[in-house]
């Protein structure tokens, strides 16, 4: 579903992504973890070209993201992205936020888009807030709307960039529950997160990144019981305390 | 319409133009200095917890910010002599007071704006700084002078640079009361030679170069005196 | 002072209308409204050029903006008085000439307001719009512009105040707005110069102060709405 081949990115002199290679199969849940500055957010943002790369290639669902012959907007429309800061559109209601892409990019008729919005919001538990404005929602509610917004694109894969890092602790769970439900339904997901319990429960694969490299690429069982790389071991120790 | 500016570069017309530029710069410099000094005084006066004084200063500021500069100049030049005592009135009527009234009007005008720029700079400084000043034994005026005002000035640099630019352009308004500034001379030379395009082109270029110079100096000052706080 | 106001109040407000062109403060406001109204579309184009991807457009827009902000308005008015008849080949009224000057002058200031508005939104808004597959123009139309235009309103009102004050200069080419009327009245009532000019100042003071307060109130309301989010 997703393949990274020798991905390299520099910010000036700083080598942010160092020869990153990896695959995500359809239906897999990949969790990417690591200390701050490890490049994990940068990596996930290169998957839909919110950040550019200088070397290497990335293909999503068979199409190369960096091939100039491909329509980037169409490619992005087929990838769901959930931001750390939610980034809901404050001037639109929840309904309008969720249906915007469906209506303007996929040209879905209004009635159909509304039905889609209603079913997706019911799925994330916010059907009753369909006409509310984002300003009147809590952080957890906003993030769940953001997930519904991404689902409205009916994408084969959804990327999550630290989806719970900006939330107050009591709201983290409601978002993780939605994500676990999606995983159970077979959605292909790439999740950058610090929530190690979520990783242990739901991930099919874990990448540990540090200093722009993937240092560990293993199953949760292997990663949590016997990490190979010393920095991964240190990270797990720090996280446990 | 070919451009031939040689007649402006020397001889009597060159003299006139240069004289105009000198007057412009003189008016600018005097108004800026007086305006800044007055602005600091206003800020200090408004820091005194005495309501009527603050209201008076507020009126002063609002008058100068909401009335067009050219009208302010007119009020001074045409209006003020009317209320002067007879001795001064005679002096004024004897002539040559255009520059004086122009500078008075522009100084007051720019001081109102500058005082607001400084005050917003002051507001951006945490109260803890004043407390720290008092805690080490400095009196009110001393804390102002050594702790608060230097920091407020730094925050105020960008808006002050912008205001300086506006003041420079406003010097051109003084030509309406007969101050022989650059714009006045441009019109003057135009009347004498009918080479309108050439004169205007050169004058515009001079104004542009001066504006760019002010912007350049401004950004140097901003870099040299950075602020830990944003305005 | 009150007697001058009584005697010439109407003249201050509308000039010699209906026995002549519309003048006085009515002309002032008309000039300001038309000036900003016509300058705004130009400013939007300039603003987009300034934040856009094409270097040549960026440079051209910056040159235009720097030029009209670096030259005194009175010079621009004299230029217009000289150049407009030449360029159009016919004689244009002083009002229209002044309008041309004001439109060009204000376009530069409005362009900066537009630019600040476009750049003032959090980057996440553009990212979320593009991540959902919206094109550049779609993101502008549905996400960026609606928010940016609302955020620009206080600055636009402030600029309107500035424009009203700027129109006071156009009397030098014979436009019969309120400052011109003030000069006229002063030449009639020679011994009441101070009162005349204070009344003139008073017209501007009242209107501009009210508009400035309005701008401040709108700004607070927009800030409150914005903070209700973050």
XYZ file of C-alpha atoms in Angstrom:
702
model
C 0.000 0.000 0.000
C 2.767 2.412 0.944
C 6.388 2.057 0.009
C 9.298 4.331 0.902
C 12.446 3.847 -1.154
C 15.655 5.523 -0.009
C 13.879 8.615 1.181
C 16.248 11.447 2.033
C 15.415 14.958 3.175
C 17.609 17.855 4.199
C 16.709 21.132 5.870
C 19.711 23.090 4.670
C 22.634 21.232 6.248
C 20.485 19.183 8.610
C 19.792 15.642 7.383
C 16.233 15.177 8.577
C 15.479 11.855 6.892
C 18.369 9.524 6.268
C 17.807 6.833 3.652
C 14.451 5.740 5.003
C 13.080 2.516 3.527
C 9.972 0.618 4.452
C 6.661 -0.910 3.428
C 3.164 -0.795 4.796
C 0.845 -3.560 3.600
C -2.848 -3.141 3.017
C -4.843 -3.477 6.199
C -1.778 -3.013 8.400
C -1.531 -0.608 11.282
C 1.942 0.883 11.474
C 2.950 2.827 14.568
C 5.967 5.104 14.327
C 7.571 6.159 17.582
C 10.753 7.771 18.769
C 12.153 10.722 20.691
C 11.498 14.357 19.695
C 13.353 15.460 16.626
C 13.647 11.895 15.355
C 12.071 12.790 12.049
C 8.887 10.765 12.551
C 6.540 13.700 11.922
C 8.645 14.789 8.972
C 8.456 11.279 7.559
C 4.696 11.011 7.760
C 4.292 14.454 6.213
C 6.366 13.380 3.229
C 3.853 10.622 2.524
C 1.329 13.125 1.166
C 3.926 15.681 0.204
C 3.161 18.241 2.891
C 6.953 18.107 3.053
C 9.131 17.488 0.018
C 12.023 15.065 -0.276
C 15.251 15.616 -2.132
C 16.092 11.971 -2.882
C 14.206 8.718 -3.119
C 10.596 7.893 -3.912
C 7.335 7.187 -2.155
C 4.463 5.266 -3.684
C 0.990 5.144 -2.192
C -1.532 2.706 -3.586
C 0.677 2.087 -6.594
C 1.153 5.737 -7.584
C 4.360 7.644 -7.001
C 3.709 10.784 -4.956
C 6.660 12.584 -6.433
C 6.035 11.814 -10.095
C 5.153 15.124 -11.724
C 2.862 13.329 -14.163
C 0.521 12.399 -11.344
C -2.152 14.842 -10.196
C -1.072 15.644 -6.661
C -4.486 16.883 -5.561
C -6.109 13.607 -6.648
C -3.444 11.619 -4.834
C -3.912 13.634 -1.655
C -7.654 13.152 -1.886
C -7.053 9.425 -1.666
C -4.980 9.768 1.506
C -6.596 10.720 4.787
C -4.539 12.930 7.109
C -5.268 13.742 10.729
C -3.225 16.588 12.227
C -1.941 17.027 15.752
C -3.646 20.432 15.929
C -6.896 19.114 14.342
C -6.943 22.042 11.859
C -10.703 22.067 11.485
C -12.000 24.983 9.410
C -13.374 27.390 12.037
C -15.738 29.196 9.698
C -17.601 26.023 8.763
C -19.904 23.872 10.853
C -19.005 20.272 11.624
C -21.207 19.115 8.751
C -19.521 21.502 6.321
C -16.055 20.514 7.555
C -16.776 16.843 6.912
C -18.434 17.291 3.517
C -16.101 19.902 2.014
C -13.721 17.476 0.294
C -16.504 15.121 -0.763
C -18.431 17.936 -2.387
C -15.647 19.999 -3.936
C -13.081 17.352 -4.825
C -15.262 14.286 -5.457
C -18.186 16.347 -6.739
C -20.613 14.420 -4.590
C -24.146 15.858 -4.650
C -25.162 17.668 -1.479
C -27.725 15.120 -0.302
C -25.340 12.198 -0.681
C -22.559 14.123 1.058
C -24.861 14.941 3.965
C -25.825 11.292 4.382
C -22.180 10.336 4.340
C -21.398 12.986 6.953
C -24.219 11.797 9.192
C -23.098 8.174 9.091
C -19.432 9.048 9.684
C -20.227 11.368 12.576
C -22.401 8.671 14.098
C -19.445 6.326 13.782
C -17.199 8.676 15.770
C -19.962 9.353 18.263
C -20.745 12.943 17.314
C -23.961 12.699 15.297
C -25.631 15.160 17.663
C -22.993 17.813 16.958
C -23.417 17.845 13.219
C -24.432 21.491 13.053
C -22.139 22.773 15.793
C -19.217 25.107 15.117
C -15.706 23.877 15.934
C -15.228 26.648 18.493
C -17.927 25.037 20.626
C -16.337 21.594 20.697
C -13.758 20.189 23.061
C -10.356 19.135 21.766
C -11.300 15.468 21.751
C -14.510 16.206 19.892
C -12.666 18.345 17.337
C -10.170 15.587 16.685
C -12.941 13.047 16.208
C -14.559 15.389 13.693
C -11.167 15.635 11.989
C -11.105 11.845 11.733
C -14.618 11.860 10.249
C -13.439 14.524 7.817
C -10.593 12.279 6.705
C -12.946 9.267 6.441
C -15.261 11.286 4.193
C -12.605 11.053 1.518
C -13.159 7.233 1.698
C -9.415 6.771 1.553
C -7.643 3.411 1.416
C -5.149 4.689 3.991
C -5.214 7.259 6.813
C -2.149 8.973 8.265
C -2.202 10.221 11.860
C 0.428 12.772 12.946
C 0.490 12.621 16.770
C -3.304 12.742 16.941
C -3.528 12.868 20.728
C -0.468 14.940 21.645
C -2.409 18.214 21.776
C -5.252 16.816 23.856
C -5.843 17.055 27.588
C -5.318 13.597 29.123
C -9.001 12.899 29.798
C -9.817 13.256 26.095
C -7.076 11.030 24.710
C -9.102 7.876 25.154
C -12.131 8.932 23.148
C -9.883 9.516 20.138
C -7.898 6.312 20.610
C -11.166 4.363 20.779
C -12.190 5.646 17.368
C -8.778 4.767 15.988
C -8.937 1.254 17.455
C -12.333 0.777 15.851
C -10.959 1.809 12.476
C -8.062 -0.604 12.864
C -10.450 -3.424 13.728
C -12.376 -2.679 10.547
C -9.249 -3.247 8.498
C -8.229 0.341 7.659
C -4.606 0.787 6.640
C -3.163 3.277 9.125
C 0.160 4.944 9.795
C 0.209 6.491 13.259
C 2.955 8.661 14.714
C 2.346 8.643 18.446
C 3.723 8.532 21.975
C 0.876 6.301 23.152
C 2.772 3.074 23.706
C -0.244 1.187 25.069
C -2.099 1.890 21.846
C 0.924 0.587 19.922
C 1.076 -2.564 21.975
C -2.665 -3.280 21.524
C -3.332 -2.317 17.954
C -0.148 -2.088 15.897
C 0.785 -4.759 13.394
C 4.205 -3.248 12.949
C 6.329 -0.702 14.809
C 9.031 1.580 13.464
C 11.358 3.207 15.953
C 13.006 6.294 14.510
C 15.844 8.421 15.771
C 17.954 11.066 14.063
C 16.172 10.549 10.754
C 16.705 6.785 10.519
C 14.463 3.804 11.160
C 16.415 1.956 13.828
C 13.857 -0.772 14.528
C 11.262 -2.281 12.222
C 9.544 -5.119 14.019
C 6.332 -6.519 15.440
C 5.034 -5.119 18.741
C 5.830 -8.367 20.501
C 9.460 -8.208 19.433
C 9.773 -4.475 19.997
C 8.407 -4.350 23.504
C 10.065 -7.494 24.843
C 13.460 -7.395 23.195
C 14.383 -4.299 21.235
C 17.642 -4.761 19.378
C 18.980 -1.247 19.083
C 20.422 0.345 22.261
C 18.639 3.652 21.630
C 15.346 1.822 21.288
C 15.984 0.130 24.596
C 16.741 3.482 26.235
C 13.587 4.995 24.734
C 11.410 2.224 26.127
C 12.980 2.591 29.544
C 12.381 6.342 29.539
C 8.790 5.847 28.422
C 8.041 3.293 31.086
C 8.924 5.755 33.759
C 8.322 63.106 -23.949
C 12.044 62.689 -23.578
C 13.663 62.998 -20.241
C 16.315 65.662 -20.013
C 17.154 66.441 -16.477
C 20.432 68.220 -17.001
C 18.837 71.579 -16.296
C 18.055 70.384 -12.817
C 21.512 69.224 -11.905
C 23.220 72.601 -11.760
C 22.579 76.276 -12.176
C 19.661 78.145 -10.691
C 17.185 75.272 -10.941
C 19.588 72.843 -9.367
C 20.018 75.368 -6.549
C 16.279 75.635 -6.050
C 15.847 71.881 -5.948
C 18.721 71.419 -3.536
C 17.360 74.191 -1.346
C 14.004 72.427 -1.355
C 15.597 69.162 -0.273
C 17.476 70.920 2.519
C 14.277 72.503 3.793
C 12.482 69.168 3.663
C 15.224 67.505 5.657
C 15.335 70.399 8.132
C 11.599 70.267 8.768
C 11.796 66.477 9.100
C 14.679 66.517 11.553
C 13.283 69.285 13.759
C 9.801 67.791 13.847
C 11.149 64.341 14.594
C 13.314 65.455 17.488
C 10.713 67.725 19.045
C 8.023 65.137 18.432
C 9.978 62.362 20.100
C 10.846 64.516 23.096
C 7.228 65.528 23.505
C 6.091 61.918 23.070
C 8.241 60.816 25.990
C 6.823 63.644 28.114
C 3.279 62.591 27.213
C 4.009 58.993 28.115
C 5.405 60.023 31.473
C 2.495 62.352 32.168
C 0.035 59.601 31.346
C 1.788 57.251 33.725
C 0.791 59.532 36.608
C -2.391 58.169 38.163
C -4.378 61.386 37.798
C -7.503 60.921 35.719
C -8.097 64.456 34.372
C -4.507 64.666 33.128
C -4.788 61.336 31.371
C -8.080 62.426 29.805
C -6.485 65.642 28.567
C -3.574 63.754 27.053
C -6.007 61.300 25.501
C -7.867 64.194 23.884
C -4.581 65.578 22.591
C -3.687 62.234 21.052
C -7.129 61.624 19.553
C -7.256 65.113 18.043
C -3.940 64.632 16.304
C -4.756 61.152 15.108
C -8.192 61.901 13.697
C -7.718 65.297 12.097
C -5.818 65.391 8.791
C -2.264 66.699 9.086
C -2.808 69.448 6.533
C -5.783 70.742 8.523
C -3.660 70.723 11.680
C -1.082 72.834 9.851
C -3.830 75.216 8.760
C -5.193 75.561 12.284
C -1.755 76.625 13.478
C -0.755 78.876 10.607
C -4.079 80.587 9.919
C -5.788 80.186 13.241
C -3.236 80.620 16.001
C -2.047 84.142 15.186
C -5.595 85.272 15.883
C -5.317 84.474 19.578
C -1.805 85.703 20.153
C -1.187 88.823 22.237
C -0.567 91.939 20.092
C 3.227 91.913 20.424
C 3.585 88.367 19.129
C 0.891 88.931 16.555
C 2.903 91.746 15.032
C 5.977 89.518 14.902
C 4.002 86.788 13.175
C 2.442 89.147 10.684
C 5.856 90.485 9.785
C 6.307 87.228 7.944
C 8.685 84.286 7.716
C 6.876 82.211 10.270
C 5.792 79.467 7.887
C 8.604 77.174 8.898
C 7.947 77.802 12.588
C 4.262 76.912 12.434
C 4.926 73.974 10.123
C 7.400 72.497 12.584
C 5.085 73.156 15.546
C 2.167 71.469 13.796
C 4.182 68.457 12.613
C 5.920 67.998 15.965
C 2.653 67.897 17.860
C 1.149 65.606 15.259
C 3.969 63.094 15.288
C 4.309 63.240 19.085
C 0.715 62.025 19.448
C 1.393 58.965 17.294
C 4.780 58.289 18.819
C 3.390 58.470 22.328
C 0.899 55.755 21.401
C 3.632 53.600 19.882
C 5.692 53.988 23.060
C 2.684 53.263 25.261
C 1.920 50.032 23.456
C 5.590 49.201 23.903
C 5.189 49.897 27.621
C 2.093 47.752 27.889
C 3.990 44.834 26.420
C 6.521 44.871 29.234
C 5.586 42.632 32.146
C 4.779 44.407 35.406
C 7.465 42.302 37.007
C 10.107 44.515 35.403
C 8.868 47.623 37.210
C 8.697 45.645 40.438
C 12.246 44.467 39.952
C 13.342 48.059 39.439
C 11.672 49.203 42.644
C 12.990 46.174 44.469
C 16.571 47.218 43.820
C 15.820 50.670 45.163
C 15.183 52.745 42.035
C 12.576 55.491 42.331
C 9.719 55.928 39.836
C 11.599 58.157 37.426
C 14.742 56.099 37.731
C 12.981 52.794 37.007
C 11.438 54.501 34.012
C 14.748 55.812 32.761
C 16.907 52.749 33.337
C 14.557 49.781 33.199
C 11.246 50.448 31.510
C 11.746 53.084 28.819
C 14.806 51.478 27.192
C 12.841 48.258 26.759
C 9.699 50.044 25.611
C 11.728 51.938 23.035
C 13.001 48.679 21.585
C 9.519 47.274 21.140
C 8.449 50.572 19.665
C 11.130 50.612 16.966
C 9.118 49.083 14.089
C 6.058 51.322 14.510
C 8.335 54.311 15.122
C 10.215 53.633 11.893
C 6.899 53.504 10.059
C 5.829 56.764 11.694
C 9.145 58.402 10.719
C 8.473 57.469 7.122
C 5.028 59.021 7.315
C 6.453 62.163 8.932
C 8.952 62.477 6.118
C 6.191 62.338 3.547
C 4.068 64.771 5.562
C 6.763 67.435 5.254
C 5.489 67.858 1.702
C 2.211 69.154 3.121
C 3.959 72.229 4.471
C 4.181 73.588 0.939
C 0.510 74.564 1.164
C 1.376 77.306 3.644
C 4.386 78.364 1.644
C 7.265 76.449 3.185
C 9.854 76.169 0.396
C 10.322 72.415 0.655
C 11.110 69.947 -2.117
C 7.535 69.729 -3.404
C 7.174 73.510 -3.341
C 10.346 73.870 -5.404
C 9.193 71.185 -7.813
C 6.015 73.153 -8.496
C 8.048 76.338 -8.594
C 10.470 75.030 -11.192
C 7.544 73.584 -13.120
C 5.966 77.033 -13.243
C 9.231 78.565 -14.397
C 10.226 76.013 -17.026
C 7.096 74.010 -17.921
C 9.315 70.910 -17.916
C 6.773 69.205 -15.687
C 7.631 65.580 -16.365
C 11.344 66.065 -15.814
C 10.985 68.002 -12.591
C 8.378 65.661 -11.147
C 10.396 62.607 -12.131
C 13.507 63.850 -10.382
C 11.572 64.963 -7.305
C 9.776 61.623 -7.089
C 13.075 59.820 -7.351
C 14.530 61.938 -4.548
C 11.559 61.164 -2.311
C 11.816 57.448 -3.106
C 15.528 57.367 -2.341
C 14.993 59.163 0.953
C 12.149 56.809 1.878
C 14.303 53.804 1.109
C 17.102 55.327 3.177
C 14.771 55.723 6.143
C 13.541 52.138 5.735
C 17.126 50.919 5.589
C 18.198 52.831 8.677
C 15.071 51.582 10.363
C 15.797 47.933 9.716
C 19.392 48.393 10.892
C 18.139 49.919 14.127
C 15.623 47.095 14.525
C 18.416 44.563 14.189
C 20.729 46.444 16.527
C 18.110 46.852 19.250
C 16.111 43.654 19.274
C 13.467 43.191 21.872
C 12.737 40.237 24.085
C 9.049 41.085 23.900
C 6.691 41.666 21.016
C 4.634 44.856 20.897
C -17.868 79.622 16.594
C -21.477 78.503 16.679
C -22.545 81.329 14.393
C -20.035 80.256 11.767
C -21.354 76.737 12.056
C -24.902 77.972 11.647
C -24.094 80.206 8.729
C -21.914 77.814 6.805
C -22.988 74.420 8.118
C -24.645 73.406 4.886
C -21.647 74.582 2.910
C -19.337 72.476 5.043
C -21.529 69.486 4.460
C -22.265 69.655 0.748
C -20.295 72.555 -0.690
C -22.073 74.585 -3.321
C -24.535 71.789 -4.182
C -27.136 71.963 -5.626
C -25.858 75.108 -7.308
C -22.600 73.442 -8.177
C -20.846 70.090 -7.953
C -21.259 68.034 -4.814
C -18.729 69.331 -2.314
C -17.979 69.597 1.363
C -17.862 66.587 3.627
C -20.193 64.692 1.292
C -17.551 64.938 -1.406
C -14.908 63.901 1.116
C -16.798 60.739 1.982
C -17.679 60.015 -1.627
C -14.032 60.337 -2.644
C -12.935 58.075 0.215
C -15.539 55.396 -0.484
C -14.957 55.356 -4.233
C -11.209 55.500 -3.710
C -11.106 52.454 -1.462
C -13.768 50.610 -3.442
C -11.853 50.916 -6.694
C -8.480 50.324 -5.059
C -9.547 47.089 -3.355
C -9.666 44.836 -6.446
C -6.231 46.131 -7.472
C -5.003 45.492 -3.943
C -6.289 41.912 -3.986
C -4.376 41.231 -7.202
C -1.268 42.822 -5.709
C -1.706 40.872 -2.472
C -1.972 37.555 -4.302
C 1.054 38.475 -6.411
C 3.017 39.192 -3.247
C 2.305 35.809 -1.627
C 2.253 33.789 -4.824
C 4.768 31.432 -6.350
C 5.863 33.545 -9.299
C 8.966 35.574 -8.560
C 8.425 38.124 -11.343
C 4.931 38.949 -10.112
C 6.226 39.216 -6.553
C 8.894 41.690 -7.600
C 6.520 43.774 -9.720
C 3.972 43.946 -6.928
C 6.637 44.907 -4.406
C 7.874 47.683 -6.704
C 4.366 49.087 -7.130
C 3.707 48.989 -3.410
C 7.073 50.519 -2.461
C 6.670 53.267 -5.051
C 3.220 54.390 -3.937
C 4.102 54.164 -0.270
C 7.393 56.024 -0.610
C 6.104 59.126 -2.371
C 4.015 61.806 -0.638
C 0.365 61.831 -1.673
C 0.560 65.466 -2.697
C 3.206 64.582 -5.286
C 1.006 61.774 -6.606
C -1.871 64.230 -6.897
C 0.270 66.701 -8.846
C 1.406 63.847 -11.078
C -2.206 62.832 -11.723
C -3.161 66.420 -12.476
C -0.372 66.539 -15.046
C -0.559 63.037 -16.497
C -4.250 62.109 -16.587
C -5.217 64.676 -19.276
C -2.151 63.613 -21.290
C -2.888 59.900 -21.052
C -6.623 60.136 -21.709
C -6.401 62.953 -24.232
C -9.288 64.870 -22.694
C -9.921 67.176 -19.784
C -11.077 65.364 -16.685
C -12.732 66.979 -13.683
C -10.572 67.654 -10.662
C -12.653 65.172 -8.670
C -11.927 62.339 -11.098
C -8.249 63.246 -11.272
C -8.045 63.205 -7.493
C -9.857 59.867 -7.512
C -7.210 58.366 -9.791
C -4.464 59.570 -7.463
C -6.216 58.202 -4.386
C -6.968 54.838 -5.979
C -3.315 54.350 -6.923
C -2.107 55.520 -3.498
C -4.523 53.391 -1.495
C -3.955 50.302 -3.638
C -0.478 50.027 -2.144
C -1.659 50.253 1.470
C -4.604 47.939 0.910
C -2.294 45.446 -0.788
C -0.297 45.187 2.420
C -3.496 44.606 4.395
C -4.505 41.846 1.963
C -1.076 40.266 2.219
C -1.158 40.322 6.004
C -4.638 38.813 5.927
C -3.605 35.964 3.633
C -0.470 35.228 5.631
C -2.089 35.675 9.019
C -3.914 32.374 9.132
C -2.259 29.406 10.837
C -0.384 27.239 8.377
C -2.455 24.269 9.456
C -5.467 25.649 7.597
C -3.704 25.563 4.219
C -2.230 22.156 5.063
C -5.576 20.662 6.034
C -7.178 22.011 2.885
C -4.426 20.712 0.592
C -4.228 17.386 2.470
C -7.898 16.817 1.688
C -7.140 17.178 -2.021
C -8.390 20.750 -2.563
C -6.431 22.586 -5.247
C -4.653 25.895 -4.615
C -7.615 27.931 -5.852
C -10.144 25.717 -4.101
C -8.295 26.120 -0.791
C -8.193 29.876 -1.349
C -11.875 30.104 -2.198
C -13.307 27.827 0.479
C -10.833 27.944 3.352
C -8.353 30.840 3.254
C -10.191 33.804 1.754
C -13.401 33.523 3.812
C -11.336 33.643 6.993
C -8.787 36.181 5.749
C -11.412 38.666 4.584
C -13.106 38.658 7.976
C -9.759 39.158 9.708
C -8.979 42.094 7.441
C -12.072 44.086 8.386
C -10.593 46.100 11.309
C -7.556 47.056 9.198
C -9.830 47.986 6.316
C -11.872 50.282 8.537
C -8.650 51.888 9.806
C -7.532 52.398 6.240
C -10.884 54.015 5.479
C -10.169 56.509 8.250
C -6.736 57.179 6.739
C -8.299 57.695 3.336
C -10.802 60.216 4.674
C -7.899 62.164 6.126
C -5.916 61.825 2.898
C -8.703 63.422 0.852
C -8.013 66.682 2.683
C -5.047 67.260 0.376
C -6.922 67.180 -2.911
C -8.157 70.726 -2.503
C -4.826 71.824 -4.002
C -6.057 70.853 -7.463
C -9.449 72.416 -6.929
C -11.626 69.583 -5.681
C -14.364 71.186 -3.603
C -14.279 68.836 -0.653
C -14.556 70.030 2.919
C -11.024 71.450 3.315
C -11.525 73.491 0.157
C -14.769 74.767 1.641
C -12.893 75.646 4.823
C -10.437 77.728 2.828
C -13.319 79.375 0.995
C -15.084 80.304 4.203
C -11.868 81.604 5.713
C -11.402 83.925 2.754
C -14.880 85.303 3.436
C -14.739 85.489 7.232
C -11.204 86.793 7.477
C -11.211 87.505 11.184
C -12.511 84.131 12.358
C -9.794 81.900 10.974
C -9.334 79.909 14.169
C -13.019 79.132 14.532
C -13.374 78.196 10.893
C -10.462 75.826 10.922
C -11.421 74.319 14.262
C -14.869 73.553 12.885
C -13.215 71.997 9.859
C -11.060 69.907 12.175
C -14.172 69.053 14.131
C -15.889 67.433 11.137
C -12.963 65.134 10.565
C -12.506 64.511 14.276
C -16.084 63.388 14.827
C -16.272 61.026 11.894
C -12.781 59.574 12.119
C -12.949 59.045 15.864
C -16.260 57.215 15.557
C -14.883 54.989 12.788
C -11.672 54.266 14.716
C -13.676 53.211 17.757
C -15.768 50.996 15.489
C -12.642 49.362 14.093
C -11.368 48.692 17.615
C -14.677 47.103 18.634
C -14.738 44.875 15.558
C -11.164 43.826 16.294
C -12.050 42.787 19.855
C -15.008 40.774 18.623
C -12.949 38.946 16.046
C -10.230 38.229 18.629
C -12.805 36.835 21.032
C -14.191 34.545 18.387
C -10.742 33.388 17.398
C -9.696 32.609 20.975
C -12.826 30.576 21.466
C -11.038 28.096 19.217
C -7.436 27.764 20.269
